[in-house]
mmCIF file of C-alpha atoms in Angstrom:
data_model
loop_
_atom_site.group_PDB
_atom_site.id
_atom_site.type_symbol
_atom_site.label_atom_id
_atom_site.label_comp_id
_atom_site.label_asym_id
_atom_site.label_seq_id
_atom_site.Cartn_x
_atom_site.Cartn_y
_atom_site.Cartn_z
ATOM 1 C CA UNK A 1344 -13.067 -12.438 6.073
ATOM 2 C CA UNK A 1345 -10.114 -10.108 5.449
ATOM 3 C CA UNK A 1346 -10.617 -6.351 5.150
ATOM 4 C CA UNK A 1347 -7.923 -3.848 4.177
ATOM 5 C CA UNK A 1348 -8.725 -0.224 4.938
ATOM 6 C CA UNK A 1349 -6.705 2.675 3.521
ATOM 7 C CA UNK A 1350 -6.537 6.102 4.948
ATOM 8 C CA UNK A 1351 -4.374 9.196 4.548
ATOM 9 C CA UNK A 1352 -5.144 10.310 1.054
ATOM 10 C CA UNK A 1353 -5.978 13.896 0.106
ATOM 11 C CA UNK A 1354 -5.148 16.854 -1.881
ATOM 12 C CA UNK A 1355 -1.644 18.390 -1.625
ATOM 13 C CA UNK A 1356 0.460 20.750 -3.760
ATOM 14 C CA UNK A 1357 3.548 19.679 -5.596
ATOM 15 C CA UNK A 1358 6.412 19.274 -3.277
ATOM 16 C CA UNK A 1359 4.283 18.322 -0.298
ATOM 17 C CA UNK A 1360 3.990 15.128 1.620
ATOM 18 C CA UNK A 1361 1.277 12.575 2.560
ATOM 19 C CA UNK A 1362 1.357 9.441 4.665
ATOM 20 C CA UNK A 1363 -0.954 6.523 3.764
ATOM 21 C CA UNK A 1364 -1.971 3.794 6.101
ATOM 22 C CA UNK A 1365 -3.527 0.384 5.489
ATOM 23 C CA UNK A 1366 -4.775 -1.736 8.343
ATOM 24 C CA UNK A 1367 -5.703 -5.392 7.818
ATOM 25 C CA UNK A 1368 -8.327 -6.979 9.995
ATOM 26 C CA UNK A 1369 -9.935 -10.442 10.235
ATOM 27 C CA UNK A 1370 -8.979 -13.894 11.588
ATOM 28 C CA UNK A 1371 -5.474 -13.296 10.418
ATOM 29 C CA UNK A 1372 -2.767 -15.930 11.131
ATOM 30 C CA UNK A 1373 0.053 -14.349 9.195
ATOM 31 C CA UNK A 1374 0.728 -11.666 6.404
ATOM 32 C CA UNK A 1375 3.592 -12.183 4.063
ATOM 33 C CA UNK A 1376 4.098 -9.418 1.450
ATOM 34 C CA UNK A 1377 2.247 -6.152 1.721
ATOM 35 C CA UNK A 1378 2.401 -3.437 -0.918
ATOM 36 C CA UNK A 1379 0.989 -0.211 -2.469
ATOM 37 C CA UNK A 1380 -0.255 0.066 -6.024
ATOM 38 C CA UNK A 1381 -1.714 3.037 -7.792
ATOM 39 C CA UNK A 1382 -3.958 3.589 -10.754
ATOM 40 C CA UNK A 1383 -4.422 6.844 -12.598
ATOM 41 C CA UNK A 1384 -7.575 7.461 -14.823
ATOM 42 C CA UNK A 1385 -7.346 5.482 -18.004
ATOM 43 C CA UNK A 1386 -4.050 3.901 -17.055
ATOM 44 C CA UNK A 1387 -2.859 0.511 -15.851
ATOM 45 C CA UNK A 1388 -2.444 -0.322 -12.216
ATOM 46 C CA UNK A 1389 1.225 -0.291 -11.256
ATOM 47 C CA UNK A 1390 3.216 -1.367 -8.283
ATOM 48 C CA UNK A 1391 4.482 1.513 -6.286
ATOM 49 C CA UNK A 1392 6.242 -0.200 -3.326
ATOM 50 C CA UNK A 1393 6.299 -3.583 -1.589
ATOM 51 C CA UNK A 1394 7.596 -4.953 1.641
ATOM 52 C CA UNK A 1395 8.104 -8.483 2.961
ATOM 53 C CA UNK A 1396 7.358 -9.701 6.415
ATOM 54 C CA UNK A 1397 11.105 -9.473 7.045
ATOM 55 C CA UNK A 1398 11.299 -5.829 6.025
ATOM 56 C CA UNK A 1399 12.837 -6.171 2.557
ATOM 57 C CA UNK A 1400 11.507 -3.390 0.183
ATOM 58 C CA UNK A 1401 11.079 -2.741 -3.469
ATOM 59 C CA UNK A 1402 10.142 0.508 -5.206
ATOM 60 C CA UNK A 1403 9.083 1.607 -8.605
ATOM 61 C CA UNK A 1404 11.858 3.629 -10.215
ATOM 62 C CA UNK A 1405 9.561 6.703 -10.383
ATOM 63 C CA UNK A 1406 9.258 6.921 -6.668
ATOM 64 C CA UNK A 1407 12.756 5.840 -5.444
ATOM 65 C CA UNK A 1408 14.185 8.434 -3.071
ATOM 66 C CA UNK A 1409 10.818 10.059 -2.430
ATOM 67 C CA UNK A 1410 8.596 7.332 -0.994
ATOM 68 C CA UNK A 1411 9.235 5.000 1.919
ATOM 69 C CA UNK A 1412 7.222 1.944 2.653
ATOM 70 C CA UNK A 1413 7.174 0.461 6.172
ATOM 71 C CA UNK A 1414 4.963 -1.925 8.287
ATOM 72 C CA UNK A 1415 4.060 -2.666 11.821
ATOM 73 C CA UNK A 1416 3.513 -6.446 12.047
ATOM 74 C CA UNK A 1417 1.936 -6.144 15.470
ATOM 75 C CA UNK A 1418 -0.820 -3.980 14.063
ATOM 76 C CA UNK A 1419 -1.125 -5.652 10.620
ATOM 77 C CA UNK A 1420 -0.477 -2.281 9.107
ATOM 78 C CA UNK A 1421 1.538 -1.029 6.154
ATOM 79 C CA UNK A 1422 2.465 2.684 5.637
ATOM 80 C CA UNK A 1423 3.563 4.718 2.583
ATOM 81 C CA UNK A 1424 5.364 7.962 3.378
ATOM 82 C CA UNK A 1425 5.223 10.099 0.198
ATOM 83 C CA UNK A 1426 7.446 13.173 0.084
ATOM 84 C CA UNK A 1427 8.312 15.641 -2.706
ATOM 85 C CA UNK A 1428 5.003 14.790 -4.389
ATOM 86 C CA UNK A 1429 4.576 15.455 -8.123
ATOM 87 C CA UNK A 1430 1.459 15.940 -10.178
ATOM 88 C CA UNK A 1431 2.199 12.554 -11.859
ATOM 89 C CA UNK A 1432 1.722 10.847 -8.557
ATOM 90 C CA UNK A 1433 -1.964 11.661 -8.756
ATOM 91 C CA UNK A 1434 -3.825 8.344 -8.685
ATOM 92 C CA UNK A 1435 -5.949 6.034 -6.482
ATOM 93 C CA UNK A 1436 -3.686 4.191 -4.229
ATOM 94 C CA UNK A 1437 -4.581 0.624 -3.331
ATOM 95 C CA UNK A 1438 -3.242 -1.486 -0.462
ATOM 96 C CA UNK A 1439 -2.493 -5.226 -1.078
ATOM 97 C CA UNK A 1440 -1.588 -7.971 1.311
ATOM 98 C CA UNK A 1441 -0.929 -11.721 0.978
ATOM 99 C CA UNK A 1442 -2.869 -13.057 4.001
ATOM 100 C CA UNK A 1443 -3.060 -16.431 5.688
ATOM 101 C CA UNK A 1444 -6.186 -16.885 7.825
ATOM 102 C CA UNK A 1445 -6.404 -19.358 10.735
ATOM 103 C CA UNK A 1446 -7.412 -22.826 9.752
ATOM 104 C CA UNK A 1447 -6.091 -22.294 6.182
ATOM 105 C CA UNK A 1448 -2.826 -23.561 4.676
ATOM 106 C CA UNK A 1449 -2.019 -20.932 2.138
ATOM 107 C CA UNK A 1450 -1.705 -17.221 1.388
ATOM 108 C CA UNK A 1451 -4.206 -15.299 -0.623
ATOM 109 C CA UNK A 1452 -4.053 -11.813 -2.047
ATOM 110 C CA UNK A 1453 -6.455 -9.152 -0.788
ATOM 111 C CA UNK A 1454 -7.060 -5.537 -1.872
ATOM 112 C CA UNK A 1455 -8.232 -2.435 -0.110
ATOM 113 C CA UNK A 1456 -10.830 0.003 -1.565
ATOM 114 C CA UNK A 1457 -8.336 2.673 -2.510
ATOM 115 C CA UNK A 1458 -7.652 6.165 -1.347
ATOM 116 C CA UNK A 1459 -7.389 9.121 -3.581
ATOM 117 C CA UNK A 1460 -4.110 11.122 -3.792
ATOM 118 C CA UNK A 1461 -4.293 14.366 -5.814
ATOM 119 C CA UNK A 1462 -1.151 16.504 -6.365
ATOM 120 C CA UNK A 1463 -1.792 19.983 -7.782
ATOM 121 C CA UNK A 1464 0.837 21.911 -9.749
#
């Protein structure tokens, strides 16, 4: 009933920038925390950045100062601005959101399909 669709991934040279977007759709009553995770081949999924409904943010140490997470609550959309990209940022980036649907009493975690980010050296 909830769909998260990521966009904005692609191929960029080291030092370049990309902006990822993730739009949530469905019978959404409210969204609490939204975040971005990434997974490189053969490695564990890791949290990149998270943002609460009130705008509080958290970042992985590896991206602090380079990435910025933001959201538009009216559009149920979260963004990740990625600057000064490095080859080690190469991964599939996944959107996550804790969503409460109409006629439900709790929040549940949902994932997008992922978008590929490739940074060449």
